Short mmCIF file of C-alpha atoms in Angstrom, two decimals:
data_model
loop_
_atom_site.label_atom_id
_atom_site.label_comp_id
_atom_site.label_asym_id
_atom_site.label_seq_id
_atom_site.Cartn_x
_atom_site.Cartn_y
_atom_site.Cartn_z
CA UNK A 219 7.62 5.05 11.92
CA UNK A 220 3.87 4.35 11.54
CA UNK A 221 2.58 3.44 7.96
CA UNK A 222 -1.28 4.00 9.21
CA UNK A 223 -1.32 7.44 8.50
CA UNK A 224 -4.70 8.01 5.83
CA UNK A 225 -3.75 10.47 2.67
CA UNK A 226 -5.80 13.18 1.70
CA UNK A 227 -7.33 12.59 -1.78
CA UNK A 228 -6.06 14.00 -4.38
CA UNK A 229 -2.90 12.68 -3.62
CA UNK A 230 0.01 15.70 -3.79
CA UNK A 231 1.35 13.38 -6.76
CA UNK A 232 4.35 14.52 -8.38
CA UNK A 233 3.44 15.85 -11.66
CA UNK A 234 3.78 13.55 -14.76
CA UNK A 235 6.97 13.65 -16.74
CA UNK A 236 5.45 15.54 -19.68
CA UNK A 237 2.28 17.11 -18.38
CA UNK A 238 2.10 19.14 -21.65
CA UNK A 239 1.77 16.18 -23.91
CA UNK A 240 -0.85 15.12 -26.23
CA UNK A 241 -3.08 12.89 -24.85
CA UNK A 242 -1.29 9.30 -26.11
CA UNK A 243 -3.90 7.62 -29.05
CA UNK A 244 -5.84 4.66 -27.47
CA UNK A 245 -3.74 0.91 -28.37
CA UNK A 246 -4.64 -0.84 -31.18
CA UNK A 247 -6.33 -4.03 -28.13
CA UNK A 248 -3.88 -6.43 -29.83
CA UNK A 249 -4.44 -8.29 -26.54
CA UNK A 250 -7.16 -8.78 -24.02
CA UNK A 251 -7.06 -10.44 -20.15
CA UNK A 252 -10.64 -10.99 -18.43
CA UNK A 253 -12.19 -8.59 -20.61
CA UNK A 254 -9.64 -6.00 -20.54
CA UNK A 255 -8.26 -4.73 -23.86
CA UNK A 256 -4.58 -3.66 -24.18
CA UNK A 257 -1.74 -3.18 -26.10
CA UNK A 258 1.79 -4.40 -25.17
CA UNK A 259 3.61 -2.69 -27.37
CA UNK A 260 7.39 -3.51 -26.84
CA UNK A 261 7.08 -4.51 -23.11
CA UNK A 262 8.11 -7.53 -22.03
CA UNK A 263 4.83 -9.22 -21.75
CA UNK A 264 3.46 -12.99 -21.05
CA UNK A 265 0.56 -14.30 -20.82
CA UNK A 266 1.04 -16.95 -18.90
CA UNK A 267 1.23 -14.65 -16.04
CA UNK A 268 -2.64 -14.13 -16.74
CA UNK A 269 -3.23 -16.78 -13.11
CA UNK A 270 -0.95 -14.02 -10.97
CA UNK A 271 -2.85 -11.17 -11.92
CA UNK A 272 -6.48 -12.68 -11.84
CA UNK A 273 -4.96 -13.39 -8.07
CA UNK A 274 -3.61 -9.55 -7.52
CA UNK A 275 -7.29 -8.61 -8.81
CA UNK A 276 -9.18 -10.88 -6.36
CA UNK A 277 -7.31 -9.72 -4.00
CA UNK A 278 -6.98 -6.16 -3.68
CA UNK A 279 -11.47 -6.36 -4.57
CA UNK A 280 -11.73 -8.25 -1.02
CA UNK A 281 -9.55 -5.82 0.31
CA UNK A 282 -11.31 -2.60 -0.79
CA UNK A 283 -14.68 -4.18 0.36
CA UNK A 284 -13.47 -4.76 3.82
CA UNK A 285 -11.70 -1.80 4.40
CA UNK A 286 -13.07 0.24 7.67
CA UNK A 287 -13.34 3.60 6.05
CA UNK A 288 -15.30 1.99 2.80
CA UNK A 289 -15.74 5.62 1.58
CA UNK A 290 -11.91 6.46 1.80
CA UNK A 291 -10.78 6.40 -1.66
CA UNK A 292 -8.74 3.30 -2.77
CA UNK A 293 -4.88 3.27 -3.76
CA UNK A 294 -3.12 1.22 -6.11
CA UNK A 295 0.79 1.72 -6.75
CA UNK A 296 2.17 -0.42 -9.77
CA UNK A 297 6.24 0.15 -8.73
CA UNK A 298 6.90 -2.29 -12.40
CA UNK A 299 4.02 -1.88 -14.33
CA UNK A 300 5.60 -2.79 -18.11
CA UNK A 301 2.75 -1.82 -20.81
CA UNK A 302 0.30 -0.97 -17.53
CA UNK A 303 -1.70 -4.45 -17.79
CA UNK A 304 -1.65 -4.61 -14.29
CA UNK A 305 -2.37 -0.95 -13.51
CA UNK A 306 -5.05 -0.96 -16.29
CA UNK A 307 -6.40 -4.55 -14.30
CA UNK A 308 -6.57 -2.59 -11.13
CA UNK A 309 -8.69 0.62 -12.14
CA UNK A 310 -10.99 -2.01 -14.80
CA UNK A 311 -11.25 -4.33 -12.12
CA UNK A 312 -10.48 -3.99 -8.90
CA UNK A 313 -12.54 -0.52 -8.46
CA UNK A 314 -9.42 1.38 -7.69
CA UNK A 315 -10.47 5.14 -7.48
CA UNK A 316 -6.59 6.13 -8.06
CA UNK A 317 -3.45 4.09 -9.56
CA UNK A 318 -0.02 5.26 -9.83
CA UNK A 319 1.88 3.16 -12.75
CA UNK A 320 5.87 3.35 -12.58
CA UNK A 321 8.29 1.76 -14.80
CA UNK A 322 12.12 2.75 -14.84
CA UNK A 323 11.95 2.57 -18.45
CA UNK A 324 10.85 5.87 -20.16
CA UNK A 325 10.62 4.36 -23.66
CA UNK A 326 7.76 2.64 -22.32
CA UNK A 327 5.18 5.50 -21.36
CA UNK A 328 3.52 5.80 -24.99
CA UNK A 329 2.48 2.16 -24.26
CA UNK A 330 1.58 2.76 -20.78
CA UNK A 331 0.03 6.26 -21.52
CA UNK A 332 -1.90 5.01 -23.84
CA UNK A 333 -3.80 1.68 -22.45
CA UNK A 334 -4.26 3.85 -19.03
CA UNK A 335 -5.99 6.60 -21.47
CA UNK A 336 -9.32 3.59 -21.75
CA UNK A 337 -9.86 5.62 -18.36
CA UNK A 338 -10.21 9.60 -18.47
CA UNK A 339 -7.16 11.06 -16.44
CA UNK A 340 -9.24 13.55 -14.33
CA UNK A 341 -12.15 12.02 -12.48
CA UNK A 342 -15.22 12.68 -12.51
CA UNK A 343 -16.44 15.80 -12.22
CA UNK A 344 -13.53 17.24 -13.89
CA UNK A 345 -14.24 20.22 -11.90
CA UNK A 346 -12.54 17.89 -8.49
CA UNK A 347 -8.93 17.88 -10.10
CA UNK A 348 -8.59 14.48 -8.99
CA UNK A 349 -6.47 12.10 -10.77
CA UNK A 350 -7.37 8.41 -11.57
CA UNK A 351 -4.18 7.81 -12.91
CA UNK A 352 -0.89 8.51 -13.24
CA UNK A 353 2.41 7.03 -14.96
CA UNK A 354 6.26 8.19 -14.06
CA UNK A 355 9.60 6.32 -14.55
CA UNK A 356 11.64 6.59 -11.30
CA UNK A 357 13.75 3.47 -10.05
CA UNK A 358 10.98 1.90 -8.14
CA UNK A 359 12.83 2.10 -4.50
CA UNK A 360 13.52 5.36 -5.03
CA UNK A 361 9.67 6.31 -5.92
CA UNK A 362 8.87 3.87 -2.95
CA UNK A 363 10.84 6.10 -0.58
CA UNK A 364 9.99 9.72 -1.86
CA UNK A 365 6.13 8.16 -1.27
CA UNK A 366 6.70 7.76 2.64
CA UNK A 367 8.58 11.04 3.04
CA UNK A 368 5.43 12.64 1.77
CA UNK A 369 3.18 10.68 3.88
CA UNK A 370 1.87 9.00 0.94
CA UNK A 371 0.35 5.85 1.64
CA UNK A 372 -1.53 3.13 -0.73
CA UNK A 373 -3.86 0.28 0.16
CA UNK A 374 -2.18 -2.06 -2.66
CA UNK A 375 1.29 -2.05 -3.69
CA UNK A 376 2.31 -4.18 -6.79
CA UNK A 377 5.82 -4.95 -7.46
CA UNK A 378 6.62 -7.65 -10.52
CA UNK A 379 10.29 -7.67 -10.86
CA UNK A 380 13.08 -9.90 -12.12
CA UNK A 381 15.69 -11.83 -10.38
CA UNK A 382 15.85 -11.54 -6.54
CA UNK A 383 16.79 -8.14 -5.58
CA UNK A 384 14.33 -6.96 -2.58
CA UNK A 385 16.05 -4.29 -1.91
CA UNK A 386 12.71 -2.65 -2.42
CA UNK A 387 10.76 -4.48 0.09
CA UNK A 388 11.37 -2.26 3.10
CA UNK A 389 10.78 0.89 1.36
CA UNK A 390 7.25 -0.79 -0.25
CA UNK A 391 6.50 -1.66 3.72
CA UNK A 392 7.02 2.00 4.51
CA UNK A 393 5.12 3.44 1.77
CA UNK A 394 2.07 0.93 2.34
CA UNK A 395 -1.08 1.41 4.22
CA UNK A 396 -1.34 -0.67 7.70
CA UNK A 397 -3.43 -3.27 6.80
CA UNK A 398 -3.09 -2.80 3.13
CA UNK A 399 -1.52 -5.34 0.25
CA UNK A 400 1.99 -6.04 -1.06
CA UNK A 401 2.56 -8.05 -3.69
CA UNK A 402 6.11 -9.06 -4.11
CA UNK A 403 7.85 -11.16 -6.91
CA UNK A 404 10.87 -13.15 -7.50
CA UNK A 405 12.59 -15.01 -10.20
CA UNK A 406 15.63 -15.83 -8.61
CA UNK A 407 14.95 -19.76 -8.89
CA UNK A 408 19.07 -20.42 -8.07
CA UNK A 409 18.58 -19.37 -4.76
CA UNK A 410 15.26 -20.88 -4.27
CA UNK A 411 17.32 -24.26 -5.69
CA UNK A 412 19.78 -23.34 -3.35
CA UNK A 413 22.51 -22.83 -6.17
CA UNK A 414 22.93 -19.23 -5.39
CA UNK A 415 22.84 -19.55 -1.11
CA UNK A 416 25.23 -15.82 -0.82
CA UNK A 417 22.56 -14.15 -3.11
CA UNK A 418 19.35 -15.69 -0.74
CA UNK A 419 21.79 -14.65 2.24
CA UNK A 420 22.05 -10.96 1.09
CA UNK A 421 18.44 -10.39 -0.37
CA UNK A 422 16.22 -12.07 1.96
CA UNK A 423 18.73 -13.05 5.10
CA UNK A 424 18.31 -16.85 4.46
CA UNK A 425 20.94 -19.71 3.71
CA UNK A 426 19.74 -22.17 1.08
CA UNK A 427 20.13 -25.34 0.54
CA UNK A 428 19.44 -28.03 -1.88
CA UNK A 429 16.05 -29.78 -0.71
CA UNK A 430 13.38 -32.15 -2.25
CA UNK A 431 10.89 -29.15 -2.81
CA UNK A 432 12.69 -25.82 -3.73
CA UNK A 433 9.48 -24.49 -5.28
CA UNK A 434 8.43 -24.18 -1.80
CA UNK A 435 11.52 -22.83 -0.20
CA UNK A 436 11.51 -19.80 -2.80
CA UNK A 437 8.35 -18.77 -1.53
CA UNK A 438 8.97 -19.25 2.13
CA UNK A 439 11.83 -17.69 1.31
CA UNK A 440 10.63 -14.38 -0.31
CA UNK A 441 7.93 -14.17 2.72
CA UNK A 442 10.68 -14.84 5.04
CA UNK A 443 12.70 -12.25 4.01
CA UNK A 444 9.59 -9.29 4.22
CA UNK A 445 8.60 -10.96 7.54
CA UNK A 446 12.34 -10.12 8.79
CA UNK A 447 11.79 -6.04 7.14
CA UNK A 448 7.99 -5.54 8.77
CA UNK A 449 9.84 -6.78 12.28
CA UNK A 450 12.31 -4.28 11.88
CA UNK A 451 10.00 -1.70 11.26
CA UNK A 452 8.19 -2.63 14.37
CA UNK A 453 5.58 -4.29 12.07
CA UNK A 454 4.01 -7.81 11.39
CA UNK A 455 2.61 -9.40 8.04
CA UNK A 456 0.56 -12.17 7.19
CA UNK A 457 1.01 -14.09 4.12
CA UNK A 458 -2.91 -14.10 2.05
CA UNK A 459 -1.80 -16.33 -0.78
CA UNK A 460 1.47 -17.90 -2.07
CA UNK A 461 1.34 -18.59 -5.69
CA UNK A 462 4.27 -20.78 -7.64
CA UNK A 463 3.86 -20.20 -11.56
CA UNK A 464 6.36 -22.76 -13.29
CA UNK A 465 7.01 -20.70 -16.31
CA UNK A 466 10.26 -18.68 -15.79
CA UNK A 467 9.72 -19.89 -12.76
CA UNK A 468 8.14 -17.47 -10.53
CA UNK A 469 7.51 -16.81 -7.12
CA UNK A 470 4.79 -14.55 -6.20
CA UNK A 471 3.54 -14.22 -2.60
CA UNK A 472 0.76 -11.30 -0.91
CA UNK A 473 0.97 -10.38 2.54
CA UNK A 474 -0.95 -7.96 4.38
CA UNK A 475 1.01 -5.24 6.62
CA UNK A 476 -0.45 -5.82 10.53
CA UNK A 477 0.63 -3.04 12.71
CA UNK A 478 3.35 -3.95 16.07
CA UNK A 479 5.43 -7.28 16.14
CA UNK A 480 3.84 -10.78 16.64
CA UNK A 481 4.91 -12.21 20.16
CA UNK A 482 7.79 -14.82 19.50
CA UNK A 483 8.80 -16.02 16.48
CA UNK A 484 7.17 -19.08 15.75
CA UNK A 485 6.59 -18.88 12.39
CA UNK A 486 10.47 -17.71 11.27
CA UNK A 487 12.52 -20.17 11.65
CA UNK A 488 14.69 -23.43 9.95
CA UNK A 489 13.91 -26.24 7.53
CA UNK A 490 15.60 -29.86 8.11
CA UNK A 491 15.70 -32.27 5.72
CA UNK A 492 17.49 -35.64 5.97
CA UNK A 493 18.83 -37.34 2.65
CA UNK A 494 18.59 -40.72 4.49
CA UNK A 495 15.36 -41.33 5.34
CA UNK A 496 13.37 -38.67 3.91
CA UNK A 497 12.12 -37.00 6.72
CA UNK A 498 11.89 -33.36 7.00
CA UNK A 499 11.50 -31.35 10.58
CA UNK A 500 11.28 -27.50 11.39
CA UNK A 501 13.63 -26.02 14.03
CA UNK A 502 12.78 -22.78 15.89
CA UNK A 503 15.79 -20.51 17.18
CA UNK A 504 16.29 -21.69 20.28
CA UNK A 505 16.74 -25.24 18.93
CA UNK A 506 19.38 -24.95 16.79
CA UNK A 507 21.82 -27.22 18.79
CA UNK A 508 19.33 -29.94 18.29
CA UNK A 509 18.83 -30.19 15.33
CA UNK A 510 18.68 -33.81 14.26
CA UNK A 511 16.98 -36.47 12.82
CA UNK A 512 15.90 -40.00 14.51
CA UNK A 513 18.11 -41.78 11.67
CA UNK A 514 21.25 -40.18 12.74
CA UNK A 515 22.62 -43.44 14.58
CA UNK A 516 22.86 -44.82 11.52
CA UNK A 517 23.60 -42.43 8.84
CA UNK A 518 26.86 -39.57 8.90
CA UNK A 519 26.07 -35.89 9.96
CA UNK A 520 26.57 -34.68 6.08
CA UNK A 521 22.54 -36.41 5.43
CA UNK A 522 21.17 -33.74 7.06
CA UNK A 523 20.18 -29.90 5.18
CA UNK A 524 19.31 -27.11 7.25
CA UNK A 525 18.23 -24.08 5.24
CA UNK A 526 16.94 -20.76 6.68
CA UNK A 527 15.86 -18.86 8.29
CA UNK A 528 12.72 -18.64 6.20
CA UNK A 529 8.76 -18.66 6.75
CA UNK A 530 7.62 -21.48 8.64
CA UNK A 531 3.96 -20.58 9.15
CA UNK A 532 1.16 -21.17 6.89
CA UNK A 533 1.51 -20.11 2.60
CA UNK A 534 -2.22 -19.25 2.62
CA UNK A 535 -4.88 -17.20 4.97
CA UNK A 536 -7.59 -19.99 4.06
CA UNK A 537 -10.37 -17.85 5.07
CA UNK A 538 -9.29 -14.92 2.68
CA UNK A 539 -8.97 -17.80 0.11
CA UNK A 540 -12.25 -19.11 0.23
CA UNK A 541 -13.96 -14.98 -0.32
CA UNK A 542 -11.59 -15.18 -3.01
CA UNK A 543 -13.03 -17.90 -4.74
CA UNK A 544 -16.52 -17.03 -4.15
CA UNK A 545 -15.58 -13.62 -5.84
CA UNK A 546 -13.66 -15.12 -8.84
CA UNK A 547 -17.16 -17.40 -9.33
CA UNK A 548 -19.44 -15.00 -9.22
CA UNK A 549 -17.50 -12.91 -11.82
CA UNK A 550 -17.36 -16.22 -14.10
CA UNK A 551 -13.56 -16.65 -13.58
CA UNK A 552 -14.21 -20.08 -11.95
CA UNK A 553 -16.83 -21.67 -14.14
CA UNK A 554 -16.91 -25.19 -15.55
CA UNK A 555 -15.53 -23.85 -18.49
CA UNK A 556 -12.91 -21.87 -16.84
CA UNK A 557 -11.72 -24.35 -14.24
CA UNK A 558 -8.18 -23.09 -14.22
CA UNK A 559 -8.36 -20.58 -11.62
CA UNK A 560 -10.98 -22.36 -9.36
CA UNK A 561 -8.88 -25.10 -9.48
CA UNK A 562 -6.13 -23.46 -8.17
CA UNK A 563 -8.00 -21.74 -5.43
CA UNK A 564 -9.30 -24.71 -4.35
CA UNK A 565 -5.73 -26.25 -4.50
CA UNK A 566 -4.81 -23.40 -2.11
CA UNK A 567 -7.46 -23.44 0.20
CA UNK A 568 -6.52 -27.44 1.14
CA UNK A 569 -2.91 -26.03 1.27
CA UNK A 570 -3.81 -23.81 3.93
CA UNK A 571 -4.64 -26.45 6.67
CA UNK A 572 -2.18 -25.31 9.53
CA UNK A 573 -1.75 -29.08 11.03
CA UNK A 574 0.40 -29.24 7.19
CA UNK A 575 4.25 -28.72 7.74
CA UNK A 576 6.48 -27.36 5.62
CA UNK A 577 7.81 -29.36 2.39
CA UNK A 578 5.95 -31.51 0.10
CA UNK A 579 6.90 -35.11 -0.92
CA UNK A 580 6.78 -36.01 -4.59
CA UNK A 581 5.15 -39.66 -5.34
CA UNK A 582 8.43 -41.06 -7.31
CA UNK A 583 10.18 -40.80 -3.83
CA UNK A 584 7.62 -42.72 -1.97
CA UNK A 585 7.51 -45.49 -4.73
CA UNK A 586 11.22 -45.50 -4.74
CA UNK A 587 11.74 -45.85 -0.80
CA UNK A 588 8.86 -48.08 -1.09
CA UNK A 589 10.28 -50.16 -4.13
CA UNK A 590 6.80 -50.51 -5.87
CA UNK A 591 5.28 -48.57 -9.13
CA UNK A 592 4.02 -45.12 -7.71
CA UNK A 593 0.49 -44.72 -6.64
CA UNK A 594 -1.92 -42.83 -7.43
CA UNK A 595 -1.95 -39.56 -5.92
CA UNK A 596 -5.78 -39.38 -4.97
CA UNK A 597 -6.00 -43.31 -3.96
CA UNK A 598 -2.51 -42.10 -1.41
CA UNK A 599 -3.84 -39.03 -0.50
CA UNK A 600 -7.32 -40.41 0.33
CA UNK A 601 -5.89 -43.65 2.64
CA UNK A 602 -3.69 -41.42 4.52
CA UNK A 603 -6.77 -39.42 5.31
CA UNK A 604 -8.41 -42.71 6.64
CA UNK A 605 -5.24 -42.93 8.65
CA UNK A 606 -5.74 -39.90 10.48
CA UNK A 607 -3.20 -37.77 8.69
CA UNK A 608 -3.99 -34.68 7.04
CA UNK A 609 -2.70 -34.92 3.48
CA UNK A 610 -3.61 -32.92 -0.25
CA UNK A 611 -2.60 -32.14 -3.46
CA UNK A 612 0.44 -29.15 -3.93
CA UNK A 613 -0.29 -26.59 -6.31
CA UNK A 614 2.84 -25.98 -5.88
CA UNK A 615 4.99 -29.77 -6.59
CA UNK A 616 3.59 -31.46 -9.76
CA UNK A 617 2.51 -35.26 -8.52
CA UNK A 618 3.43 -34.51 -4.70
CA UNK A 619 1.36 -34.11 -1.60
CA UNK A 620 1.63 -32.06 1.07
CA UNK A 621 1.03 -34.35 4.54
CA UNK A 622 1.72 -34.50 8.20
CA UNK A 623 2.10 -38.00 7.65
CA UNK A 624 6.32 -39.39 8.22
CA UNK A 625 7.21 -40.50 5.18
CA UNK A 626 7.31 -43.94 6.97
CA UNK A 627 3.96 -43.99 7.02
CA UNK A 628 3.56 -42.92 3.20
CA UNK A 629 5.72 -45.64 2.32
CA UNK A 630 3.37 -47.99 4.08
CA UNK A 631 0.78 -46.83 2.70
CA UNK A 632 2.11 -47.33 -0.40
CA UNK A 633 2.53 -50.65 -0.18
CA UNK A 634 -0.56 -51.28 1.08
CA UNK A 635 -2.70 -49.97 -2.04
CA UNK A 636 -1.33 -52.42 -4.19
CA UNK A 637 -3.48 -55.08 -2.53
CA UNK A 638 -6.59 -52.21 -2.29
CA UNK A 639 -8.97 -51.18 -4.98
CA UNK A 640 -8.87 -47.74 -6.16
CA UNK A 641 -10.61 -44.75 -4.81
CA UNK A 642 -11.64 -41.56 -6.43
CA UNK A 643 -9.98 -38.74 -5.08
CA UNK A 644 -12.48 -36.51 -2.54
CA UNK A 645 -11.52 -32.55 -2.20
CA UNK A 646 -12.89 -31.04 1.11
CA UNK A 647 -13.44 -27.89 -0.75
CA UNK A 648 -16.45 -27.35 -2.69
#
């Protein structure tokens, strides 16, 4: 099964539910993301998930640009699309020359109809009948699938859902463009917790556990469980960006479809974490019967959590990162006054240094191991730099840092700064 197949343009789209429709009557712009006016109508819409889509934007821009047919028109599938935001986001933005908007909930296409309608339906010259846009209500696996039995493939495929069910993923793999964009989405924060370890079994074939940092096992996680999907297809991904949004909370991760399987599997494996002293370890397959920490002759067998398998590897392509905040600054999305976003990106880009494990250590742990007040997180991250260790800030674990530093060391370090003066905090990324 080979995803790389190119689509002739016009797409042979399905027709839209009610071709003979008036054309809907443009939304009232009750609402309005980077410049782009909408109207959410009765779709479940926040705006807190403004950071996500700025991200899906960036994204899918760098990817158009660096396509190797630049003059092959430019697909966008929204399987979830709610009032269209996104959609709309993608054709305002993103330069999309065709986006397909989906949502399993007819009531919804006057609202979706409508904020696509800023953009004429036909392109330009009419005369072409090529379509710019187009919105249907199908269950979004099943418009996934009907996609890839008609050899339909897109360069960016956007699916925002609730809860955990990826029983989409495969069929978004399928219907996706080899070397094109997926961006999947979960809510299901129980199994990320590892309060709902069946659920993580069945939807993304990993066991989960309680652990220190479950903001980071959800994503691992979710890119885990497409990693496991694109193998089966005889496929590889790579994660671009991982993105943790603590309202609802959400996981969001993109990951670019590489065509035949990686050699080994270095970067799917387990996560150990030991309640005793702290430390956490990652176990490939062929060490699971040594799987252990060095404080075992001391403390019982129950100290230790194993949870996986999940993504191991890096959250973050760091190059792809750093075109992505270049891009989101020279659009004004990452200006002094607008610090939000570069902040984040900048966040990421540290994140992305591949000598960081897995896991992130919060500073009321160290302090509490360490039995002094906690530190401050720029004065510990910057001495365990002078140390030798890499160490930065997680965008992902409010006051925690992500190091390769044992937590022996951190708790050290710790008690060394009380007799130090403080330090600004440096960031290696400009």
């Amino acid at each position: 099964m080979a995803a790389a197949a190119a689509i002739s343009f016009p797409i042979s789209l399905s027709p839209p539910l009610h071709p003979s429709r008036r054309r809907a009557p443009r939304p009232s712009c009750t609402h309005s993301e980077r410049g782009v006016s909408f109207d959410p109508g009765s779709a479940f819409y926040r705006s807190d998930s403004a950071a996500g889509r700025d991200l899906a934007v960036l994204a899918a821009t760098l990817n158009r640009r660096g396509r190797a047919d630049p003059a092959a028109p430019f697909l966008c599938l929204d399987a979830m699309c709610g009032c269209g935001i996104r959609a709309l986001r993608y054709l305002a933005q993103a330069g999309a020359d065709f986006v397909w908007a989906n949502d399993a909930s007819e009531a919804l296409r006057p609202v979706i109809v409508a904020n696509l309608s800023r953009f004429d339906r036909e392109a330009a010259p009419p005369d072409t009948g090529r379509r710019r846009w187009v919105a249907s209500h199908n269950v979004a696996d099943r418009l996934l699938a009907e996609q890839y039995l008609r050899r339909e493939y897109f360069d960016v495929i956007d699916v925002d859902s609730f809860g955990g069910d990826s029983a989409y993923v495969r069929a978004a793999l399928l219907a996706l463009k080899i070397g094109g964009l997926l961006y999947l989405t979960s809510t299901d924060w129980r199994s990320a917790r590892g309060y709902g370890s069946r659920s993580s079994l069945s939807s993304y074939g990993a066991y989960v556990r309680p652990t220190p940092y479950p903001n980071e096992v959800g994503l691992r996680m979710v890119i885990g469980g497409a990693a496991r999907e694109a193998a089966m297809l005889g496929f590889h991904i790579r994660p671009m960006f991982s993105y943790f949004a603590y309202h609802g909370p959400i996981y969001r991760v993109m990951v670019q479809l590489c065509n035949g399987k990686e050699d080994g599997i270095s970067n799917y494996g387990f996560i150990c974490h030991c309640k005793s002293c702290g430390q956490s370890q990652t176990f490939g397959f062929d060490e699971l019967g040594q799987i252990a920490c060095g404080c075992t002759d001391r403390t019982g067998a129950d100290s230790i959590t194993v949870v996986g398998p999940l993504w191991i590897g890096p959250l973050h392509d760091a190059s792809f990162l750093t075109r992505m905040l270049t891009l989101a600054s020279e659009w004004g999305w990452a200006t002094e006054n607008d610090v939000t976003l570069g902040k984040l990106l900048r966040t990421m880009i540290e994140e992305s240094d591949p000598r960081l494990p897995p896991g992130y250590i919060r500073l009321d742990e160290i302090s509490h191991r360490a039995k002094v007040n906690s530190p401050p997180l720029g004065t510990l991250i910057n001495s365990l730099r002078k140390e030798g260790f890499a160490a930065c800030r997680s965008h992902i674990g409010a006051n925690a840092i992500k190091t390769n530093s044992p937590i022996s060391s951190c708790i050290d370090v710790a008690r060394e700064i009380r007799n130090m003066p403080v330090t600004p905090y440096v960031s290696f990324t400009k």
